[in-house]
PDB file of C-alpha atoms in Angstrom:
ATOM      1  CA  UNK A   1       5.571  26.166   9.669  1.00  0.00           C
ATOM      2  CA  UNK A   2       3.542  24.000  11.835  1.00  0.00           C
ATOM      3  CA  UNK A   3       4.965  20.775  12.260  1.00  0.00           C
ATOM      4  CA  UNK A   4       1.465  18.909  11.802  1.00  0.00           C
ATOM      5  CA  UNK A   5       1.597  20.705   7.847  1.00  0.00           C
ATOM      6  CA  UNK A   6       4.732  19.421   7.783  1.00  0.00           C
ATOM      7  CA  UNK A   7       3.659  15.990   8.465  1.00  0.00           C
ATOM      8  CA  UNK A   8       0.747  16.110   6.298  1.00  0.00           C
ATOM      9  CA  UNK A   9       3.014  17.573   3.153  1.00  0.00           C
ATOM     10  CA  UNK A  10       6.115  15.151   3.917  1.00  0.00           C
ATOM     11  CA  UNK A  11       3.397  12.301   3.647  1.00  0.00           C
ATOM     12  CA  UNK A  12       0.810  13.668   1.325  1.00  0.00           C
ATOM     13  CA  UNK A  13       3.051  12.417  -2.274  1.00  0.00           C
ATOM     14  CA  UNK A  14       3.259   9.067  -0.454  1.00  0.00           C
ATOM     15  CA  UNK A  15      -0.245   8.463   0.238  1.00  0.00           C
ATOM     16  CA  UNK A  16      -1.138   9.849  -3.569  1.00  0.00           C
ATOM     17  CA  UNK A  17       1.590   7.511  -4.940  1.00  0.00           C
ATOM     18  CA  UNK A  18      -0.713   4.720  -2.901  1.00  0.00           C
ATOM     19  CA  UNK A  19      -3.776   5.880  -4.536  1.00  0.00           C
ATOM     20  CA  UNK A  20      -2.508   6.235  -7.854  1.00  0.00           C
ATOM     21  CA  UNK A  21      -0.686   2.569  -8.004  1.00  0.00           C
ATOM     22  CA  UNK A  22      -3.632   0.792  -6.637  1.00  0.00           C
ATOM     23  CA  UNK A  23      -5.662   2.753  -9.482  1.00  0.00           C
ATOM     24  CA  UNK A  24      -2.923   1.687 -11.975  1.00  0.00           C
ATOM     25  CA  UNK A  25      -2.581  -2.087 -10.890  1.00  0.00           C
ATOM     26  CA  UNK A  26      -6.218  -2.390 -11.017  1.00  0.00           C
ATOM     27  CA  UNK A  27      -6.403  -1.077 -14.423  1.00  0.00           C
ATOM     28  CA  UNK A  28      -3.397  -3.282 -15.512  1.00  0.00           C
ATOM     29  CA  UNK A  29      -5.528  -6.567 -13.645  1.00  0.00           C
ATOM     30  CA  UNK A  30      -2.381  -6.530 -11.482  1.00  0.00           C
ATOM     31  CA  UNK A  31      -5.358  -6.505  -8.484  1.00  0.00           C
ATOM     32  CA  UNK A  32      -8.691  -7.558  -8.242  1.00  0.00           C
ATOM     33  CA  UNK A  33     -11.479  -5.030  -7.931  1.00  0.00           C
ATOM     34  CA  UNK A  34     -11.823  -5.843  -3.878  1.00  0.00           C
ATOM     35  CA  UNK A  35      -8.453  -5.224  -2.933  1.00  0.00           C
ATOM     36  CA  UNK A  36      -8.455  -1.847  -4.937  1.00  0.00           C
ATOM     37  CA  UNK A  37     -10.815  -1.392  -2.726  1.00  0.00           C
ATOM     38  CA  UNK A  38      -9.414  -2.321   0.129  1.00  0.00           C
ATOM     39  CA  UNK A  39      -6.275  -0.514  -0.460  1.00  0.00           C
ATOM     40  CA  UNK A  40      -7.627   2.829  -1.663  1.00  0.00           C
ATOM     41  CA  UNK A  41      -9.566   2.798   1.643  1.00  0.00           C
ATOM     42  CA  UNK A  42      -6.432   2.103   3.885  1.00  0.00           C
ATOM     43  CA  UNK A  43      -4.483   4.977   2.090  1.00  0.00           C
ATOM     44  CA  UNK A  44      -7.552   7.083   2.652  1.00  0.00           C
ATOM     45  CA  UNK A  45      -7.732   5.944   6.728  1.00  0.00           C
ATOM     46  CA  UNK A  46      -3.826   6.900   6.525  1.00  0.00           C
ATOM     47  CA  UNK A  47      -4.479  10.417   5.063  1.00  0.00           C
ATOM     48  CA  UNK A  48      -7.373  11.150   7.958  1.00  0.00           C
ATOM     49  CA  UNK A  49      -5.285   9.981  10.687  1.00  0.00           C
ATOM     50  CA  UNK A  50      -3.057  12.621   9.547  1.00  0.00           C
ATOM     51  CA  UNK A  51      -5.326  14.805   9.274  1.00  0.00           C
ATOM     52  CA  UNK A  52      -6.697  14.184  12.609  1.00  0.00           C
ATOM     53  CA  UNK A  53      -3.539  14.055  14.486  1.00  0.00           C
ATOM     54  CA  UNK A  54      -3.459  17.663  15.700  1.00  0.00           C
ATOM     55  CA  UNK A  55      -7.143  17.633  17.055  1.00  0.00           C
ATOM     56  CA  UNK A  56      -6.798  13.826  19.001  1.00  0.00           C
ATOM     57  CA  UNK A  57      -3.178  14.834  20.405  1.00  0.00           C
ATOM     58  CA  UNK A  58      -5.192  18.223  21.449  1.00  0.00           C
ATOM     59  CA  UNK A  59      -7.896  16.443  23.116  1.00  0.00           C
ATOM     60  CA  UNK A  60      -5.418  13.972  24.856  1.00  0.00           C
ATOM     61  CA  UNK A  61      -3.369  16.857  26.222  1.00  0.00           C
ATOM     62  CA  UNK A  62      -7.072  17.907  27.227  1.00  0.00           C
ATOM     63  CA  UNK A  63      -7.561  14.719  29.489  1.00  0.00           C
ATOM     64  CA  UNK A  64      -4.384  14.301  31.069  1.00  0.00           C
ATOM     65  CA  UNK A  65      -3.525  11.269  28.734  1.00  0.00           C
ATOM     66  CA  UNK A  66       0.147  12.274  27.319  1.00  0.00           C
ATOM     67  CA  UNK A  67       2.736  15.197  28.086  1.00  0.00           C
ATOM     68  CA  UNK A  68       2.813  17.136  25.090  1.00  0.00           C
ATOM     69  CA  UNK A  69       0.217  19.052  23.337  1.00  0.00           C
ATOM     70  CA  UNK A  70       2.691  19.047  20.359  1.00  0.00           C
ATOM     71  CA  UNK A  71       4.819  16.644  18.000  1.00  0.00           C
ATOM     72  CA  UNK A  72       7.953  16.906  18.080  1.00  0.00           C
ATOM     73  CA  UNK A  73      10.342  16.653  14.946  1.00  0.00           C
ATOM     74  CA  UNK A  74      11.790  13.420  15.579  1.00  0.00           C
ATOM     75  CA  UNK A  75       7.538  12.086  15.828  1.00  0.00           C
ATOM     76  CA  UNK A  76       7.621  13.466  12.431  1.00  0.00           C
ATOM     77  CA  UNK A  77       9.998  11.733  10.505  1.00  0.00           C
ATOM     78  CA  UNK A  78       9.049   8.851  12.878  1.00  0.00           C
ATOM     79  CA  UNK A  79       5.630   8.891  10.947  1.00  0.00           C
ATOM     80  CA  UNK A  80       6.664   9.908   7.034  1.00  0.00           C
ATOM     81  CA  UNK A  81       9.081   6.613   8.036  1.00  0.00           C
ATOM     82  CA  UNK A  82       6.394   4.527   8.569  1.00  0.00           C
ATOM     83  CA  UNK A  83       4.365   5.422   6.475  1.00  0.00           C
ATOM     84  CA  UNK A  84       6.899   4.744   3.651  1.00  0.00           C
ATOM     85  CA  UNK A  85       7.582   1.206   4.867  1.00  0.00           C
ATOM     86  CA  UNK A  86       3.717   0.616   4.723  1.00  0.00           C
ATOM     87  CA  UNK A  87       4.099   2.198   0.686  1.00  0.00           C
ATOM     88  CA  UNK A  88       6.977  -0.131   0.294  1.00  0.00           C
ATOM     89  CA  UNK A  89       5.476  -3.537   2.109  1.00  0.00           C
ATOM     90  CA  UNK A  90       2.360  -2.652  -0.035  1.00  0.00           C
ATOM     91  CA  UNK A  91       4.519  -2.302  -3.378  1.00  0.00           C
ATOM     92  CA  UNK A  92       6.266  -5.554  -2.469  1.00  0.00           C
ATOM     93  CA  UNK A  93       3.037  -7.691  -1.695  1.00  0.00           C
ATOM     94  CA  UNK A  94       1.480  -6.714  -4.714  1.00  0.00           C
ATOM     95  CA  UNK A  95       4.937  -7.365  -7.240  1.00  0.00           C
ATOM     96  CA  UNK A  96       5.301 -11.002  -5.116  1.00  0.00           C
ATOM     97  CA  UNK A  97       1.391 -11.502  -6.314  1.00  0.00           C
ATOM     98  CA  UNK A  98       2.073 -10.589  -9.779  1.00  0.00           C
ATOM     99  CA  UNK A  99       4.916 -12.750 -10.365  1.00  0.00           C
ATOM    100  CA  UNK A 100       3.408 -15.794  -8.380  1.00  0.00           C
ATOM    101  CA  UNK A 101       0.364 -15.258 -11.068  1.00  0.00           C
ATOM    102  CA  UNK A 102       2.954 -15.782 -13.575  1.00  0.00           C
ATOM    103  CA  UNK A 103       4.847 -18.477 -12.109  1.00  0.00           C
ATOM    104  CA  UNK A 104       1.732 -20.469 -12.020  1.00  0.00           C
ATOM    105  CA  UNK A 105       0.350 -19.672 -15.616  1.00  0.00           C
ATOM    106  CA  UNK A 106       3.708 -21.147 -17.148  1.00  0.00           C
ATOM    107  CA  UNK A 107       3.562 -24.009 -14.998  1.00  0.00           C
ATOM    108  CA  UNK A 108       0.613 -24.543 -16.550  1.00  0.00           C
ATOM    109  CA  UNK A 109       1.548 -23.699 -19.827  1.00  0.00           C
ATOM    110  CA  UNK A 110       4.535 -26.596 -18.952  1.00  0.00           C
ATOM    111  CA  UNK A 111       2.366 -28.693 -18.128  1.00  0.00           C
ATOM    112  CA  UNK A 112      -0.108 -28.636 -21.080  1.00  0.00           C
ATOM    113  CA  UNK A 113       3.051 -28.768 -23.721  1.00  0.00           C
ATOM    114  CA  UNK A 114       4.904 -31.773 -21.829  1.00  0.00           C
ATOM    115  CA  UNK A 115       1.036 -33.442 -21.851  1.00  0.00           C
ATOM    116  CA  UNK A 116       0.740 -32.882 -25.430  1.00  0.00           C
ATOM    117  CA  UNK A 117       4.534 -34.148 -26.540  1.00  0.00           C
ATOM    118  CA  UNK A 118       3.864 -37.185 -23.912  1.00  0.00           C
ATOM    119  CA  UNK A 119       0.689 -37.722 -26.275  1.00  0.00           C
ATOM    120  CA  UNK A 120       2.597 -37.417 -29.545  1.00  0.00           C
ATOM    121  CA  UNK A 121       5.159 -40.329 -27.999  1.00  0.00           C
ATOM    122  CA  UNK A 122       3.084 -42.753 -27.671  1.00  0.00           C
TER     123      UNK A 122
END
């Protein structure tokens, strides 16, 4: 099996996990329409640059610009790994946004009731 299919298959469930929780968070108004958006297009710029990989490290070999024509197992995992700390960092950002929404709302909510019982005092 080429090792550019492997890439593409070790990486493929990460980048459609991506898709599918930025189409789930916006659904849930976990995210606002823009950074759907915004994220379904960076998982989809992931997902090409896969794609592409074989034909740009081709046309480097092509013009003298690296050593190898091919990637090399270790460049592999290299890539699913990053690629999975990019799934993770985006999983993270989006939870710390959620609960930072919340944190605010019931300081709010705090703030209204110990208003209203300052009211009834006096």
């Amino acid at each position: 099996m080429s090792r550019y299919i492997l890439l593409v298959l070790l990486n493929l469930p990460l980048i459609m996990a991506g898709l599918l929780g930025s189409l789930i968070d916006f659904k849930t108004n976990k995210i606002s329409h823009s950074k759907y958006w915004f994220l379904t297009f960076i998982w989809l710029v992931i997902l090409g640059g896969l794609l592409a990989t074989q034909p740009a490290l081709s046309f480097l070999y092509s013009k003298g610009l690296t050593a190898t024509n091919e990637l090399s197992l270790l460049d592999v995992v290299e890539l699913t790994g990053i690629i999975y700390l990019l799934f993770i960092a985006n999983r993270a950002r989006i939870k710390a946004d959620v609960l930072e929404r919340r944190l605010n709302d019931l300081h709010q909510e705090l703030s209204i009731r110990l208003a209203d019982i300052e009211k009834k005092r006096k």
